Coordinates of C-alpha atoms in Angstrom, one line a residue:
Chain A
M1 CA 20.3 4.6 15.3
R2 CA 23.7 5.1 13.7
Q3 CA 25.1 5.1 10.2
Y4 CA 28.2 3.1 9.2
R5 CA 29.9 1.5 6.2
G6 CA 29.6 -2.2 5.4
A7 CA 32.6 -4.3 4.5
G8 CA 32.1 -3.5 0.8
G9 CA 32.1 0.3 1.6
E10 CA 28.3 0.7 1.2
E11 CA 26.5 3.0 3.6
R12 CA 24.3 1.3 6.2
I13 CA 22.0 2.3 9.0
W14 CA 21.8 0.5 12.3
F15 CA 18.9 0.4 14.7
E16 CA 18.9 -1.4 18.1
P17 CA 15.9 -3.8 18.2
S18 CA 14.5 -1.8 21.1
E19 CA 14.6 1.3 18.9
I20 CA 12.6 -0.5 16.2
E21 CA 10.0 -1.6 18.7
Q22 CA 9.7 1.9 20.0
M23 CA 9.5 3.5 16.5
M24 CA 6.8 1.1 15.3
T25 CA 4.7 1.5 18.5
S26 CA 5.0 5.3 18.2
E27 CA 4.1 5.3 14.4
L28 CA 1.0 3.2 15.1
Q29 CA 0.0 5.7 17.8
R30 CA 0.6 8.6 15.5
A31 CA -1.5 6.9 12.9
G32 CA -4.3 6.3 15.4
L33 CA -4.1 2.6 14.4
S34 CA -2.7 1.0 17.6
P35 CA -4.5 -2.3 18.2
T36 CA -7.2 -2.5 20.9
D37 CA -9.1 -5.3 22.6
A38 CA -12.1 -4.4 20.4
A39 CA -10.0 -4.2 17.2
P40 CA -6.8 -6.2 17.7
V41 CA -5.9 -6.6 14.0
V42 CA -3.7 -3.7 12.8
N43 CA -5.1 -2.1 9.7
L44 CA -2.0 -2.2 7.5
E45 CA -3.6 -0.9 4.4
A46 CA -4.7 2.2 6.2
F47 CA -1.3 2.5 7.8
I48 CA 0.5 2.3 4.5
E49 CA -1.8 4.5 2.4
R50 CA -3.0 7.0 5.0
H51 CA -0.2 7.3 7.4
L52 CA 2.9 6.5 5.4
K53 CA 1.3 8.1 2.3
A54 CA 2.8 5.4 0.2
T55 CA 1.2 4.1 -3.0
L56 CA 0.0 0.5 -2.4
D57 CA -0.4 -1.8 -5.4
Q58 CA -1.9 -5.0 -4.0
Y59 CA -2.1 -6.7 -7.4
A60 CA 1.4 -6.2 -8.9
D61 CA 2.7 -8.5 -11.6
L62 CA 5.8 -9.6 -9.8
E63 CA 8.0 -12.7 -10.4
P64 CA 6.7 -15.8 -8.6
L65 CA 9.4 -15.7 -5.9
V66 CA 9.0 -12.0 -5.1
L67 CA 6.3 -11.3 -2.6
G68 CA 6.7 -7.6 -2.3
V69 CA 8.8 -4.7 -3.6
T70 CA 9.4 -1.2 -2.1
E71 CA 10.5 1.5 -4.4
F72 CA 11.8 5.0 -3.5
F73 CA 11.6 7.9 -5.9
E74 CA 13.0 11.4 -5.9
G75 CA 10.3 13.9 -5.0
R76 CA 7.5 11.3 -4.9
Q77 CA 5.9 9.0 -2.4
P78 CA 7.3 5.5 -2.0
R79 CA 5.5 2.7 -3.7
I80 CA 4.8 -0.7 -2.2
S81 CA 3.9 -3.5 -4.6
I82 CA 2.5 -6.8 -3.4
N83 CA 2.5 -9.9 -5.6
K84 CA -1.0 -10.3 -7.1
D85 CA -0.9 -14.1 -6.6
L86 CA -0.3 -13.7 -2.9
T87 CA -3.1 -11.1 -2.6
G88 CA -5.5 -13.2 -4.7
S89 CA -4.9 -16.4 -2.7
A90 CA -5.0 -14.6 0.6
L91 CA -8.1 -12.4 0.1
D92 CA -10.1 -13.3 -3.0
E93 CA -10.4 -17.1 -3.0
D94 CA -13.4 -18.6 -1.3
E95 CA -11.2 -20.8 0.8
S96 CA -7.9 -19.3 1.3
P97 CA -5.0 -21.7 2.0
P98 CA -4.1 -21.8 5.7
G99 CA -1.7 -19.2 6.7
R100 CA -2.0 -17.2 3.5
L101 CA -3.7 -14.2 5.1
G102 CA -0.9 -14.1 7.7
R103 CA 1.7 -14.2 5.0
W104 CA 0.0 -11.4 3.1
R105 CA -0.2 -9.2 6.2
A106 CA 3.4 -10.1 7.1
T107 CA 4.5 -8.9 3.6
L108 CA 2.6 -5.6 4.0
A109 CA 4.1 -5.0 7.4
H110 CA 7.6 -6.0 6.2
E111 CA 7.4 -3.5 3.3
A112 CA 6.0 -0.8 5.6
G113 CA 9.1 -1.5 7.8
H114 CA 11.3 -0.7 4.8
V115 CA 9.6 2.6 4.2
L116 CA 9.9 3.6 7.9
L117 CA 13.4 2.4 8.4
H118 CA 15.1 2.9 5.1
R119 CA 13.4 5.8 3.4
S120 CA 16.1 8.2 4.8
L121 CA 18.8 6.3 2.9
F122 CA 17.3 7.4 -0.4
E123 CA 16.1 10.8 0.3
F124 CA 17.7 13.9 -1.2
A125 CA 18.6 17.0 0.7
A126 CA 18.1 20.2 -1.4
G127 CA 19.0 18.6 -4.7
S128 CA 22.2 17.0 -3.5
M129 CA 22.6 13.4 -2.9
N130 CA 22.2 12.0 0.6
L131 CA 25.4 10.5 2.1
F132 CA 24.1 7.1 1.5
E133 CA 23.1 7.5 -2.1
T134 CA 25.0 6.4 -5.1
P135 CA 24.2 8.5 -8.2
Q136 CA 22.0 6.8 -10.8
A137 CA 21.1 7.8 -14.3
G138 CA 17.6 8.8 -15.3
D139 CA 14.6 9.5 -13.1
G140 CA 13.8 5.9 -12.2
P141 CA 13.4 4.6 -8.7
R142 CA 16.4 5.2 -6.4
Q143 CA 16.3 1.8 -4.9
L144 CA 14.3 -1.4 -5.0
H145 CA 13.8 -3.7 -2.1
R146 CA 12.7 -6.9 -3.7
C147 CA 11.6 -9.1 -0.9
L148 CA 11.6 -12.7 -1.7
K149 CA 9.7 -15.4 0.0
R150 CA 12.6 -16.3 2.2
D151 CA 13.0 -12.6 3.2
A152 CA 9.5 -12.0 4.5
T153 CA 9.7 -14.6 7.3
Y154 CA 10.4 -14.2 11.0
A155 CA 14.0 -15.6 10.7
T156 CA 16.7 -13.4 11.8
G157 CA 19.4 -14.2 9.3
G158 CA 20.0 -12.6 5.8
N159 CA 20.5 -9.2 4.5
W160 CA 20.7 -6.4 7.1
R161 CA 17.9 -4.4 5.6
E162 CA 15.6 -7.5 5.6
V163 CA 16.5 -8.4 9.2
Q164 CA 15.5 -4.9 10.3
A165 CA 12.3 -5.0 8.1
N166 CA 11.4 -8.3 9.8
Q167 CA 11.8 -6.8 13.2
A168 CA 9.6 -3.9 12.2
M169 CA 7.1 -6.3 10.7
A170 CA 6.7 -8.2 14.1
A171 CA 6.5 -4.9 16.0
L172 CA 3.8 -3.5 13.7
L173 CA 1.7 -6.7 13.6
M174 CA 2.1 -7.5 17.3
P175 CA 3.1 -4.3 19.3
K176 CA 5.1 -5.4 22.4
T177 CA 3.0 -4.1 25.3
F178 CA -0.3 -5.0 23.7
F179 CA 0.9 -8.4 22.6
A180 CA 2.4 -9.3 26.0
R181 CA -0.9 -8.4 27.7
I182 CA -3.2 -10.4 25.5
A183 CA -0.7 -13.3 25.4
R184 CA -0.8 -13.5 29.2
A185 CA -4.6 -13.4 29.1
E186 CA -4.8 -16.2 26.5
A187 CA -2.1 -18.2 28.4
Q188 CA -4.2 -18.0 31.6
K189 CA -7.1 -19.7 29.8
I190 CA -4.9 -22.7 28.8
F191 CA -2.6 -22.8 31.9
P192 CA -4.7 -21.4 34.7
D193 CA -2.3 -22.6 37.4
S194 CA 0.6 -20.7 35.9
D195 CA 1.2 -16.9 35.6
A196 CA 3.5 -17.5 32.6
I197 CA 3.7 -19.7 29.5
P198 CA 5.5 -22.9 30.4
A199 CA 8.3 -24.1 28.0
G200 CA 6.7 -26.1 25.2
G201 CA 3.3 -24.4 25.7
E202 CA 4.0 -21.5 23.3
D203 CA 2.4 -23.3 20.3
R204 CA -0.9 -23.7 22.0
V205 CA -0.9 -20.0 23.0
A206 CA 0.2 -19.0 19.5
A207 CA -2.7 -21.0 18.1
R208 CA -5.1 -18.8 20.0
L209 CA -3.3 -15.6 19.3
A210 CA -2.9 -16.1 15.5
P211 CA -6.5 -15.6 14.5
L212 CA -7.0 -12.8 17.0
L213 CA -4.2 -10.8 15.5
G214 CA -4.3 -11.8 11.9
V215 CA -0.9 -13.4 11.9
S216 CA 0.5 -16.9 11.4
R217 CA 0.9 -19.3 14.3
Q218 CA 4.6 -19.3 13.6
A219 CA 4.8 -15.5 13.8
A220 CA 2.9 -15.5 17.1
S221 CA 5.0 -18.3 18.5
I222 CA 8.3 -16.6 17.6
R223 CA 7.1 -13.3 19.1
L224 CA 6.3 -15.1 22.4
T225 CA 9.8 -16.4 22.5
T226 CA 11.5 -13.2 21.3
L227 CA 9.7 -11.2 24.0
A228 CA 10.7 -13.8 26.6
L229 CA 7.1 -14.6 27.5
V230 CA 7.9 -18.3 27.6
L231 CA 9.5 -19.7 30.6
P232 CA 12.9 -21.4 30.1
R233 CA 12.8 -25.1 30.4
G234 CA 12.9 -26.3 34.1
Q235 CA 11.5 -23.0 35.4
G236 CA 8.1 -22.7 36.9
R237 CA 7.7 -18.9 36.8
L238 CA 9.2 -16.0 35.0
Chain B
M1 CA -13.4 21.1 -18.1
A2 CA -10.8 18.7 -16.7
D3 CA -8.1 19.9 -14.3
T4 CA -4.7 20.0 -15.8
D5 CA -2.6 18.9 -12.9
G6 CA -0.9 16.1 -14.8
R7 CA -2.1 13.4 -12.5
S8 CA -3.3 10.2 -14.1
L9 CA -6.8 8.8 -13.7
G10 CA -5.5 6.1 -11.3
E11 CA -3.7 8.6 -9.1
V12 CA -6.8 10.8 -8.8
L13 CA -9.0 7.9 -7.9
R14 CA -6.5 6.5 -5.3
C15 CA -5.9 9.8 -3.7
K16 CA -9.6 10.5 -3.3
R17 CA -10.3 7.0 -2.0
V18 CA -7.5 7.3 0.6
E19 CA -8.6 10.8 1.5
A20 CA -12.1 9.5 2.1
D21 CA -10.7 6.7 4.3
I22 CA -12.2 3.9 2.2
S23 CA -10.3 0.7 1.6
L24 CA -9.8 -0.7 -1.9
R25 CA -11.9 -3.7 -1.0
D26 CA -14.8 -1.7 0.5
L27 CA -15.0 0.6 -2.5
A28 CA -14.8 -2.4 -4.9
K29 CA -17.7 -4.0 -3.0
T30 CA -19.8 -0.9 -3.0
L31 CA -19.3 -0.6 -6.8
G32 CA -19.8 -4.3 -7.4
L33 CA -16.3 -4.6 -8.9
A34 CA -13.5 -7.1 -8.3
P35 CA -10.8 -5.6 -6.0
S36 CA -8.2 -6.7 -8.6
Y37 CA -10.0 -4.7 -11.3
L38 CA -10.3 -1.6 -9.2
S39 CA -6.6 -2.0 -8.3
D40 CA -5.8 -2.2 -12.0
I41 CA -7.7 1.0 -12.6
E42 CA -5.9 2.8 -9.7
N43 CA -2.6 1.7 -11.1
D44 CA -3.5 2.7 -14.7
R45 CA -3.2 -0.8 -16.0
R46 CA -6.8 -0.7 -17.3
V47 CA -9.2 2.0 -18.5
P48 CA -12.7 1.6 -17.0
S49 CA -15.9 1.9 -19.0
E50 CA -18.0 5.0 -19.0
D51 CA -20.5 3.4 -16.7
V52 CA -17.8 2.5 -14.1
L53 CA -16.4 6.0 -14.3
Q54 CA -19.8 7.4 -13.6
R55 CA -20.2 5.2 -10.5
L56 CA -16.7 6.1 -9.3
A57 CA -17.4 9.8 -9.8
A58 CA -20.6 9.5 -7.8
E59 CA -19.1 7.4 -5.0
L60 CA -15.9 9.5 -4.6
D61 CA -17.6 12.9 -5.3
L62 CA -15.4 13.6 -8.3
K63 CA -16.3 15.3 -11.6
F64 CA -17.4 12.8 -14.2
D65 CA -16.1 15.0 -17.1
D66 CA -12.7 15.2 -15.4
L67 CA -12.5 11.4 -15.0
M68 CA -13.6 10.9 -18.6
A69 CA -10.9 13.3 -19.8
R70 CA -8.2 11.6 -17.8
A71 CA -9.4 8.2 -19.1
G72 CA -9.1 9.6 -22.6
R73 CA -12.7 8.7 -23.3
F74 CA -15.3 10.8 -25.1
G75 CA -18.3 8.8 -23.9
N76 CA -20.5 6.4 -25.8
D77 CA -23.0 9.1 -27.0
A78 CA -20.2 11.3 -28.3
E79 CA -18.4 8.4 -30.0
R80 CA -21.7 7.4 -31.7
Y81 CA -22.2 11.0 -32.8
M82 CA -18.7 11.3 -34.2
K83 CA -19.3 8.2 -36.3
Q84 CA -22.5 9.7 -37.7
H85 CA -20.9 13.1 -38.3
P86 CA -17.4 12.8 -39.5
A87 CA -17.1 16.6 -39.4
A88 CA -17.2 16.4 -35.6
G89 CA -14.1 14.2 -35.6
A90 CA -12.4 16.6 -38.0
L91 CA -13.3 19.5 -35.8
F92 CA -11.7 17.8 -32.8
R93 CA -8.6 17.0 -34.8
R94 CA -8.2 20.6 -35.9
I95 CA -8.5 21.8 -32.3
S96 CA -6.0 19.2 -31.2
D97 CA -3.6 20.1 -34.1
K98 CA -3.8 23.8 -33.2
R99 CA -3.1 23.0 -29.6
L100 CA -5.8 25.5 -28.5
P101 CA -5.3 26.8 -25.0
D102 CA -8.0 26.4 -22.3
E103 CA -9.1 30.0 -22.8
D104 CA -10.0 29.3 -26.4
L105 CA -11.6 26.0 -25.6
K106 CA -13.9 27.7 -23.0
K107 CA -15.0 30.2 -25.7
L108 CA -15.7 27.4 -28.1
L109 CA -17.7 25.6 -25.4
T110 CA -19.8 28.7 -24.7
T111 CA -20.5 29.1 -28.5
V112 CA -21.5 25.4 -28.7
E113 CA -23.8 25.8 -25.7
K114 CA -25.5 28.8 -27.3
M115 CA -25.9 26.9 -30.6
G116 CA -27.4 24.0 -28.6
T117 CA -29.9 26.3 -26.8
K118 CA -31.0 27.9 -30.0
K119 CA -31.8 24.5 -31.4
G120 CA -33.7 23.5 -28.3
G121 CA -30.9 21.4 -26.9
T122 CA -29.8 21.3 -23.3

């Protein structure tokens, strides 16, 4: 991790992707919420409320395009708000639209990523402002991360904070070592003659992994590729 | 008597639920409430009825009187009584106007308890 200034002079924080992987794995372990074969779906509500000690409002009245918001306050726990329409359609409807639960869980993990990675930017040391903080009037929240639909995806472009939160999101939902192990096991069932996932076969494996882990197929597929679990085209083995 | 830690009803309920390691949905299911309604209560967007407060107090092992106070509710019986006896409302307003401290309120409560016992109340 290192701190630096962006082109506009604003303070930023940089994490290597491997640091984010390690941080998230270690936080899940500390929380006692690492996924297991018996319980492969990470309990994000418990992670946020019990481990991060953040206030979680699952039915927040947010603008339609805003899926989640993370707020930091001086001297108080952070607050994560999730759009009530997203929660309602993912969890409360008799027949939830396909992929909605995955999106809801991705949003929770994304916001949890903001808390873990970016809280330090807004914390105060002994009444004085952190190096990263710009003074604000009143006692309102120090910063708002308003995560739009386009932010809470697995794409890598966009705002630097959103990119980092997305990396954290993938690492929380699908911790590297665990994910690689069960991905190989599922791949074996589909491609018994190969000890790796052949190029083009990732979608079939992702379709098996998605319901197991409570993520979208797209998320599982991208994770397979990002972790280099899919053979490059023209190669038989890793 | 209610604690005076300044926390809202929603904060107290959420803290106790998390401490007890119960999810919002599990608690809502146990109490027969919609998760969105329980979430509204925890976020102080809605004030629950006396009945719901009673069930919340029992489930989370909290003091019912404390929850009632934080919800700003007197209770159905008390509200009926105040309608029948306007002096009761006046008495409360005087206490409130005078900003009586906890110590005096406890003395008043003791006196009321004694009066109730003399009249055969509980």
